[in-house]
Amino acid sequence: MQPFFAQRFAKVEPSFIREILKVAVNPEVISFAGGLPNPAFFPNEELAVASARVLQNKGNGALQYSATEGFAPLREYIAERYFQQHGMRVSPDNILITNGSQQALDLLGKVLVDEGDKLIIEEPGYLGAIQALSVYQPEFQGVALNDDGLDLDELDTLLAQPDHARLLYGVTNFQNPTGLSYSRENRQAVAERLIKHNVLMIEDNPYGELRFEGEHLPPVAQLAPDNVVLMGSFSKVVVPSFRLGWMLVPDWLRQKVTIAKQAADLHTNGFVQQVLHAYLQENNLDDHIDRIRTVYGRQKIAMEKALLKHCPGIDFTRPEGGMFLWLKLPQHIDAMALFNLAIKENVAFVPGQPFYVRPDILNTARLSYAGADEATIEEGISRLGRVIRQVL
């Protein structure tokens, strides 16, 4: 049946993380593999109240087709939040509600990427972005991610090419998979290069509100608004199953992505958008996020302490927020082989190789602390430490 498949799909791989999660479903396995929000913070009762209120107050109107751009009051809420948090004066007209950030990536790929186009991406980079954009067959160009953000020398080398990439993808806050963030200086330097070289950045920010250390920093979109599409999501701070994300697009791009959205699905679930908006009106989102941050912060510290105790000598990142930290193992250790041994000890993580567009780096791994309490983290890292010592 091979002749039926489009050529552009030939090299699109299944999600490596989704495949690993199938292995980690055993209740005896302590899993640090999934990038899943902690379900203890899903506001079940509040959403039930919001859902009933929407149906009671709006009736059949809440169940009708709705606008492609999204529920207007929800877009206004997002725009106002940008002003409250960053002083950004954003028009709701420039906000498009999507089926999670993942659909935003797909729409941008449709509109902006032709086969063979160069596309700069952090390395290691978000696996979901690599998968979504691979459908459109770009030539990925990796730029190393340092402790303070993109490696500017590597970026300059790529941008010095006469036919340099016109698109750059990055996660500026608590990056997936490393947990690293761009510094204030790095954001400014990236913004300057976007403007100078006429490059568009897709700035993905699903974790930005989950900061539990350090200072909140401005998005690159604030520094170069015409050269950045800023993506956001409610999945990490309310619930993931609603699949509600958005993108803030410059005026020159707005019509094209709206047309792409119309062609894809007409509009994102209108009822769910109204339920979420009702929840946001009736509850204090900042208080809710503070509870998440407090617990994630404790769990992150617990994982760092456990790694120092059970995996001495292993390098790892020290994120100031988000859900992940990143291990750099000794050069001779293959993280995939380590994973296979770890599963036998009933502990799971994500080997780092799939996060690279240059797949010859084998000695890294991603751990998520978001879904496990401190005692579980201690036990899981203890098991991982035993496996690492066996390999060493």
Tab-separated table of C-alpha atoms in Angstrom:
chain	number	residue	atom	x	y	z
A	1	MET	CA	0.000	0.000	0.000
A	2	GLN	CA	3.076	2.274	-0.074
A	3	PRO	CA	1.967	4.151	-3.260
A	4	PHE	CA	-0.922	5.683	-1.319
A	5	PHE	CA	1.310	7.667	1.056
A	6	ALA	CA	2.448	11.234	0.382
A	7	GLN	CA	6.216	11.626	0.032
A	8	ARG	CA	6.314	14.403	2.628
A	9	PHE	CA	5.290	11.904	5.308
A	10	ALA	CA	7.995	9.366	4.567
A	11	LYS	CA	10.485	10.751	7.119
A	12	VAL	CA	8.056	11.830	9.860
A	13	GLU	CA	8.699	9.581	12.827
A	14	PRO	CA	6.200	8.608	15.548
A	15	SER	CA	6.516	10.521	18.785
A	16	PHE	CA	9.352	8.873	20.678
A	17	ILE	CA	7.961	10.070	24.003
A	18	ARG	CA	4.510	8.635	23.292
A	19	GLU	CA	6.102	5.283	22.541
A	20	ILE	CA	8.073	5.405	25.802
A	21	LEU	CA	4.931	6.221	27.790
A	22	LYS	CA	3.431	2.940	26.594
A	23	VAL	CA	6.312	1.146	28.308
A	24	ALA	CA	5.961	3.219	31.461
A	25	VAL	CA	2.245	2.587	32.121
A	26	ASN	CA	3.060	-0.267	34.510
A	27	PRO	CA	1.990	1.031	37.955
A	28	GLU	CA	5.205	-0.347	39.420
A	29	VAL	CA	7.274	1.931	37.165
A	30	ILE	CA	8.258	5.316	38.554
A	31	SER	CA	8.106	7.465	35.447
A	32	PHE	CA	10.011	10.699	34.968
A	33	ALA	CA	9.378	10.378	31.220
A	34	GLY	CA	6.106	12.165	30.541
A	35	GLY	CA	5.819	15.910	30.182
A	36	LEU	CA	2.447	15.665	31.885
A	37	PRO	CA	1.067	18.299	34.269
A	38	ASN	CA	0.309	17.024	37.749
A	39	PRO	CA	-3.396	16.017	37.747
A	40	ALA	CA	-3.696	16.943	41.414
A	41	PHE	CA	-4.051	20.549	40.237
A	42	PHE	CA	-6.814	20.062	37.678
A	43	PRO	CA	-9.698	22.272	38.915
A	44	ASN	CA	-12.400	19.636	38.474
A	45	GLU	CA	-15.119	21.178	40.655
A	46	GLU	CA	-14.570	24.708	39.400
A	47	LEU	CA	-14.744	23.576	35.761
A	48	ALA	CA	-17.933	21.637	36.462
A	49	VAL	CA	-19.496	24.824	37.845
A	50	ALA	CA	-18.249	26.859	34.873
A	51	SER	CA	-19.606	24.298	32.408
A	52	ALA	CA	-23.052	24.286	33.995
A	53	ARG	CA	-23.118	28.066	34.074
A	54	VAL	CA	-22.267	28.363	30.375
A	55	LEU	CA	-25.068	25.957	29.438
A	56	GLN	CA	-27.519	27.631	31.784
A	57	ASN	CA	-26.766	31.173	30.677
A	58	LYS	CA	-26.141	30.672	26.960
A	59	GLY	CA	-28.137	27.551	26.133
A	60	ASN	CA	-27.989	26.398	22.528
A	61	GLY	CA	-25.861	29.394	21.632
A	62	ALA	CA	-22.957	27.818	23.550
A	63	LEU	CA	-23.166	24.746	21.297
A	64	GLN	CA	-23.250	26.502	17.925
A	65	TYR	CA	-20.397	26.964	15.442
A	66	SER	CA	-18.147	29.865	16.403
A	67	ALA	CA	-15.511	32.198	14.963
A	68	THR	CA	-12.296	30.830	13.486
A	69	GLU	CA	-10.186	33.269	15.507
A	70	GLY	CA	-11.666	32.052	18.779
A	71	PHE	CA	-14.069	33.177	21.508
A	72	ALA	CA	-13.653	36.954	21.634
A	73	PRO	CA	-13.808	37.373	25.459
A	74	LEU	CA	-11.121	34.697	25.888
A	75	ARG	CA	-8.864	36.466	23.395
A	76	GLU	CA	-9.451	39.724	25.262
A	77	TYR	CA	-8.497	38.005	28.524
A	78	ILE	CA	-5.213	36.785	26.996
A	79	ALA	CA	-4.433	40.245	25.609
A	80	GLU	CA	-5.085	41.864	28.987
A	81	ARG	CA	-2.859	39.321	30.717
A	82	TYR	CA	0.039	40.209	28.410
A	83	PHE	CA	-0.399	43.837	29.495
A	84	GLN	CA	-0.586	42.960	33.192
A	85	GLN	CA	2.480	40.723	33.110
A	86	HIS	CA	4.764	42.409	30.584
A	87	GLY	CA	3.254	45.793	29.747
A	88	MET	CA	2.619	44.558	26.194
A	89	ARG	CA	-0.218	46.357	24.413
A	90	VAL	CA	-1.682	43.514	22.406
A	91	SER	CA	-4.793	43.627	20.259
A	92	PRO	CA	-7.150	40.640	20.670
A	93	ASP	CA	-7.402	40.710	16.864
A	94	ASN	CA	-3.832	39.391	16.718
A	95	ILE	CA	-4.616	36.372	18.919
A	96	LEU	CA	-5.767	33.122	17.314
A	97	ILE	CA	-7.049	30.307	19.544
A	98	THR	CA	-5.739	26.886	18.483
A	99	ASN	CA	-6.065	23.236	19.424
A	100	GLY	CA	-3.059	23.441	21.699
A	101	SER	CA	0.315	24.819	20.754
A	102	GLN	CA	0.821	21.769	18.588
A	103	GLN	CA	-1.798	22.939	16.096
A	104	ALA	CA	-0.212	26.376	16.056
A	105	LEU	CA	3.037	24.749	14.925
A	106	ASP	CA	1.214	22.834	12.203
A	107	LEU	CA	-0.546	25.953	10.919
A	108	LEU	CA	2.690	27.928	10.850
A	109	GLY	CA	4.369	25.094	8.993
A	110	LYS	CA	1.627	25.143	6.360
A	111	VAL	CA	1.872	28.886	5.878
A	112	LEU	CA	5.625	29.454	6.177
A	113	VAL	CA	7.590	26.327	5.226
A	114	ASP	CA	8.246	24.917	1.767
A	115	GLU	CA	10.191	21.730	1.145
A	116	GLY	CA	13.908	22.363	1.576
A	117	ASP	CA	13.527	25.665	3.437
A	118	LYS	CA	16.116	26.193	6.154
A	119	LEU	CA	14.721	26.287	9.685
A	120	ILE	CA	16.873	27.077	12.715
A	121	ILE	CA	16.027	25.190	15.893
A	122	GLU	CA	17.549	24.894	19.351
A	123	GLU	CA	19.610	21.793	19.974
A	124	PRO	CA	18.413	19.938	21.890
A	125	GLY	CA	14.953	21.085	20.833
A	126	TYR	CA	11.324	20.352	21.564
A	127	LEU	CA	10.470	16.988	20.031
A	128	GLY	CA	6.862	17.987	19.292
A	129	ALA	CA	8.039	20.910	17.180
A	130	ILE	CA	10.505	18.732	15.282
A	131	GLN	CA	7.727	16.254	14.537
A	132	ALA	CA	5.109	18.856	13.567
A	133	LEU	CA	7.403	20.836	11.292
A	134	SER	CA	9.013	17.744	9.743
A	135	VAL	CA	5.788	17.200	7.808
A	136	TYR	CA	6.675	20.240	5.693
A	137	GLN	CA	10.174	18.906	4.939
A	138	PRO	CA	12.442	21.763	6.048
A	139	GLU	CA	16.198	21.542	6.374
A	140	PHE	CA	16.673	21.781	10.129
A	141	GLN	CA	19.758	23.687	11.290
A	142	GLY	CA	20.622	23.128	14.926
A	143	VAL	CA	22.035	25.853	17.167
A	144	ALA	CA	23.442	24.795	20.528
A	145	LEU	CA	21.546	25.839	23.615
A	146	ASN	CA	23.818	27.202	26.344
A	147	ASP	CA	23.004	27.929	29.968
A	148	ASP	CA	21.970	31.487	29.022
A	149	GLY	CA	20.158	30.743	25.746
A	150	LEU	CA	21.040	30.329	22.090
A	151	ASP	CA	24.707	30.134	21.151
A	152	LEU	CA	25.027	33.491	19.401
A	153	ASP	CA	28.233	32.597	17.564
A	154	GLU	CA	26.579	29.587	15.969
A	155	LEU	CA	23.499	31.653	15.178
A	156	ASP	CA	25.629	34.356	13.552
A	157	THR	CA	27.401	31.769	11.416
A	158	LEU	CA	24.089	30.529	10.033
A	159	LEU	CA	22.697	34.024	9.492
A	160	ALA	CA	25.857	35.090	7.646
A	161	GLN	CA	24.953	32.736	4.794
A	162	PRO	CA	23.479	34.550	1.758
A	163	ASP	CA	20.507	32.163	1.681
A	164	HIS	CA	20.111	31.976	5.453
A	165	ALA	CA	17.030	30.616	7.193
A	166	ARG	CA	14.012	32.892	7.509
A	167	LEU	CA	12.494	30.959	10.410
A	168	LEU	CA	13.739	30.192	13.932
A	169	TYR	CA	11.994	28.101	16.582
A	170	GLY	CA	12.756	28.305	20.292
A	171	VAL	CA	11.324	27.851	23.802
A	172	THR	CA	12.625	30.819	25.765
A	173	ASN	CA	11.393	29.875	29.259
A	174	PHE	CA	12.253	26.556	30.961
A	175	GLN	CA	12.853	24.887	27.662
A	176	ASN	CA	11.670	21.424	26.830
A	177	PRO	CA	13.761	19.268	27.177
A	178	THR	CA	16.529	21.024	29.158
A	179	GLY	CA	14.672	23.345	31.541
A	180	LEU	CA	17.032	26.178	30.496
A	181	SER	CA	15.904	29.762	29.870
A	182	TYR	CA	17.227	32.569	27.705
A	183	SER	CA	18.786	35.342	29.797
A	184	ARG	CA	17.658	38.946	29.414
A	185	GLU	CA	20.805	39.718	27.437
A	186	ASN	CA	20.365	36.697	25.192
A	187	ARG	CA	16.756	37.643	24.416
A	188	GLN	CA	17.853	41.141	23.440
A	189	ALA	CA	20.644	39.784	21.252
A	190	VAL	CA	18.289	37.336	19.515
A	191	ALA	CA	15.733	40.104	18.927
A	192	GLU	CA	18.385	42.326	17.346
A	193	ARG	CA	19.385	39.541	14.962
A	194	LEU	CA	15.784	38.825	13.998
A	195	ILE	CA	15.313	42.442	12.967
A	196	LYS	CA	18.713	42.838	11.292
A	197	HIS	CA	18.406	39.678	9.188
A	198	ASN	CA	14.615	39.759	8.659
A	199	VAL	CA	14.031	36.434	10.408
A	200	LEU	CA	10.750	35.297	11.973
A	201	MET	CA	10.945	33.532	15.332
A	202	ILE	CA	8.338	31.101	16.612
A	203	GLU	CA	8.638	31.732	20.343
A	204	ASP	CA	6.969	28.873	22.209
A	205	ASN	CA	6.073	29.668	25.822
A	206	PRO	CA	3.976	26.925	27.433
A	207	TYR	CA	5.889	26.986	30.734
A	208	GLY	CA	6.536	30.698	31.251
A	209	GLU	CA	4.115	31.110	34.154
A	210	LEU	CA	5.644	28.205	36.073
A	211	ARG	CA	8.593	30.188	37.431
A	212	PHE	CA	9.533	29.432	41.028
A	213	GLU	CA	12.972	31.101	41.114
A	214	GLY	CA	14.492	34.246	39.622
A	215	GLU	CA	12.824	37.130	37.805
A	216	HIS	CA	10.185	37.102	35.097
A	217	LEU	CA	11.736	38.126	31.785
A	218	PRO	CA	10.121	39.757	28.734
A	219	PRO	CA	9.338	37.553	25.761
A	220	VAL	CA	11.382	38.131	22.636
A	221	ALA	CA	8.052	39.124	21.069
A	222	GLN	CA	8.038	42.249	23.210
A	223	LEU	CA	11.444	43.225	21.830
A	224	ALA	CA	10.777	42.427	18.149
A	225	PRO	CA	6.981	42.253	17.740
A	226	ASP	CA	6.947	42.177	13.933
A	227	ASN	CA	9.480	39.339	13.848
A	228	VAL	CA	7.972	36.945	16.388
A	229	VAL	CA	4.958	34.657	16.632
A	230	LEU	CA	4.419	34.126	20.369
A	231	MET	CA	2.675	30.897	21.347
A	232	GLY	CA	0.967	30.147	24.652
A	233	SER	CA	-1.114	27.401	26.229
A	234	PHE	CA	-3.555	26.726	29.039
A	235	SER	CA	-2.521	23.062	29.142
A	236	LYS	CA	0.178	23.462	31.791
A	237	VAL	CA	-1.716	25.885	34.049
A	238	VAL	CA	-5.362	24.718	33.837
A	239	VAL	CA	-5.984	21.402	32.037
A	240	PRO	CA	-4.328	19.743	29.033
A	241	SER	CA	-7.388	17.856	27.748
A	242	PHE	CA	-9.128	21.080	26.658
A	243	ARG	CA	-6.347	21.468	24.064
A	244	LEU	CA	-6.554	25.254	24.242
A	245	GLY	CA	-3.526	27.175	23.062
A	246	TRP	CA	-3.037	30.363	21.114
A	247	MET	CA	-0.629	32.319	19.016
A	248	LEU	CA	-0.015	36.055	18.967
A	249	VAL	CA	0.763	36.900	15.339
A	250	PRO	CA	1.997	40.110	13.687
A	251	ASP	CA	-0.480	41.966	11.470
A	252	TRP	CA	1.242	40.875	8.274
A	253	LEU	CA	0.764	37.183	9.106
A	254	ARG	CA	-2.686	37.229	10.695
A	255	GLN	CA	-4.834	36.657	7.607
A	256	LYS	CA	-2.752	33.755	6.293
A	257	VAL	CA	-2.833	31.758	9.529
A	258	THR	CA	-6.555	32.425	9.897
A	259	ILE	CA	-7.145	30.976	6.425
A	260	ALA	CA	-5.014	27.960	7.338
A	261	LYS	CA	-7.073	27.494	10.497
A	262	GLN	CA	-10.320	27.690	8.508
A	263	ALA	CA	-9.036	25.022	6.146
A	264	ALA	CA	-7.934	22.786	9.029
A	265	ASP	CA	-10.956	22.698	11.350
A	266	LEU	CA	-13.074	25.875	10.994
A	267	HIS	CA	-12.552	26.689	14.681
A	268	THR	CA	-11.347	25.271	17.986
A	269	ASN	CA	-14.000	23.785	20.304
A	270	GLY	CA	-16.201	26.769	21.045
A	271	PHE	CA	-17.966	25.332	24.071
A	272	VAL	CA	-14.697	24.493	25.813
A	273	GLN	CA	-13.411	28.008	25.122
A	274	GLN	CA	-16.487	29.460	26.820
A	275	VAL	CA	-16.166	27.096	29.774
A	276	LEU	CA	-12.525	28.067	30.241
A	277	HIS	CA	-13.384	31.752	30.044
A	278	ALA	CA	-16.142	31.312	32.639
A	279	TYR	CA	-13.651	29.518	34.894
A	280	LEU	CA	-11.139	32.351	34.480
A	281	GLN	CA	-13.790	34.933	35.338
A	282	GLU	CA	-14.915	33.118	38.478
A	283	ASN	CA	-11.522	32.014	39.812
A	284	ASN	CA	-8.148	33.638	40.397
A	285	LEU	CA	-5.730	32.069	37.923
A	286	ASP	CA	-2.684	33.559	39.674
A	287	ASP	CA	-3.623	31.880	42.971
A	288	HIS	CA	-4.073	28.584	41.133
A	289	ILE	CA	-0.694	28.906	39.409
A	290	ASP	CA	0.982	29.829	42.708
A	291	ARG	CA	-0.115	26.480	44.143
A	292	ILE	CA	1.355	24.644	41.164
A	293	ARG	CA	4.602	26.601	41.341
A	294	THR	CA	5.028	25.917	45.047
A	295	VAL	CA	4.738	22.156	44.618
A	296	TYR	CA	6.782	21.945	41.400
A	297	GLY	CA	9.483	24.006	43.057
A	298	ARG	CA	9.683	21.568	45.976
A	299	GLN	CA	9.735	18.603	43.616
A	300	LYS	CA	12.494	20.148	41.531
A	301	ILE	CA	14.621	20.668	44.640
A	302	ALA	CA	13.914	17.091	45.721
A	303	MET	CA	15.120	15.777	42.350
A	304	GLU	CA	18.285	17.888	42.453
A	305	LYS	CA	19.111	16.631	45.955
A	306	ALA	CA	18.398	13.038	44.966
A	307	LEU	CA	20.643	13.324	41.885
A	308	LEU	CA	23.493	14.723	43.967
A	309	LYS	CA	23.047	11.887	46.450
A	310	HIS	CA	22.492	8.906	44.151
A	311	CYS	CA	24.154	10.024	40.903
A	312	PRO	CA	27.307	11.869	42.026
A	313	GLY	CA	29.380	13.310	39.235
A	314	ILE	CA	26.490	13.432	36.753
A	315	ASP	CA	25.913	16.912	35.293
A	316	PHE	CA	22.375	18.285	35.215
A	317	THR	CA	20.663	21.603	34.587
A	318	ARG	CA	19.214	23.710	37.421
A	319	PRO	CA	15.937	25.114	36.018
A	320	GLU	CA	14.252	28.103	37.615
A	321	GLY	CA	10.799	26.881	36.604
A	322	GLY	CA	8.883	24.574	34.317
A	323	MET	CA	8.738	20.799	34.468
A	324	PHE	CA	12.078	19.345	33.308
A	325	LEU	CA	15.751	19.005	33.996
A	326	TRP	CA	18.418	17.573	31.714
A	327	LEU	CA	21.136	15.046	32.456
A	328	LYS	CA	24.483	14.948	30.685
A	329	LEU	CA	25.944	11.509	31.203
A	330	PRO	CA	29.567	10.465	30.687
A	331	GLN	CA	30.448	10.422	26.996
A	332	HIS	CA	30.612	6.640	26.693
A	333	ILE	CA	27.102	6.010	28.085
A	334	ASP	CA	24.311	5.462	25.566
A	335	ALA	CA	21.141	6.800	27.202
A	336	MET	CA	18.955	4.438	25.164
A	337	ALA	CA	20.818	1.422	26.512
A	338	LEU	CA	20.554	2.968	29.973
A	339	PHE	CA	16.796	3.354	29.493
A	340	ASN	CA	16.409	-0.337	28.686
A	341	LEU	CA	18.233	-1.234	31.897
A	342	ALA	CA	16.274	1.342	33.913
A	343	ILE	CA	12.934	-0.107	32.849
A	344	LYS	CA	14.016	-3.421	34.379
A	345	GLU	CA	14.505	-1.483	37.627
A	346	ASN	CA	11.032	0.050	37.202
A	347	VAL	CA	12.142	3.623	36.535
A	348	ALA	CA	11.674	5.531	33.268
A	349	PHE	CA	13.090	8.670	31.668
A	350	VAL	CA	13.435	9.996	28.114
A	351	PRO	CA	16.751	9.395	26.314
A	352	GLY	CA	17.969	12.634	24.762
A	353	GLN	CA	18.832	11.540	21.233
A	354	PRO	CA	15.407	12.299	19.614
A	355	PHE	CA	15.663	15.941	20.720
A	356	TYR	CA	18.604	16.526	18.379
A	357	VAL	CA	18.458	17.123	14.641
A	358	ARG	CA	22.061	15.846	14.672
A	359	PRO	CA	21.397	12.391	16.129
A	360	ASP	CA	24.970	11.485	17.051
A	361	ILE	CA	24.668	12.779	20.635
A	362	LEU	CA	23.723	9.769	22.747
A	363	ASN	CA	24.641	10.621	26.349
A	364	THR	CA	21.796	12.897	27.471
A	365	ALA	CA	18.408	12.360	29.121
A	366	ARG	CA	15.315	14.303	30.154
A	367	LEU	CA	13.645	13.937	33.540
A	368	SER	CA	10.318	15.465	34.587
A	369	TYR	CA	9.711	16.182	38.262
A	370	ALA	CA	6.161	17.495	37.793
A	371	GLY	CA	4.207	14.281	38.304
A	372	ALA	CA	5.917	12.717	41.332
A	373	ASP	CA	6.010	13.672	45.002
A	374	GLU	CA	9.256	14.021	46.921
A	375	ALA	CA	9.271	10.478	48.308
A	376	THR	CA	8.638	8.982	44.867
A	377	ILE	CA	11.384	11.146	43.371
A	378	GLU	CA	13.834	9.952	46.019
A	379	GLU	CA	13.041	6.298	45.302
A	380	GLY	CA	13.035	6.723	41.523
A	381	ILE	CA	16.381	8.523	41.418
A	382	SER	CA	17.803	5.909	43.788
A	383	ARG	CA	16.849	3.228	41.247
A	384	LEU	CA	18.288	5.285	38.400
A	385	GLY	CA	21.506	5.769	40.340
A	386	ARG	CA	21.890	2.006	40.755
A	387	VAL	CA	21.537	1.535	36.984
A	388	ILE	CA	24.073	4.290	36.206
A	389	ARG	CA	26.580	2.749	38.616
A	390	GLN	CA	26.146	-0.622	36.888
A	391	VAL	CA	26.926	0.964	33.515
A	392	LEU	CA	29.886	2.895	34.900
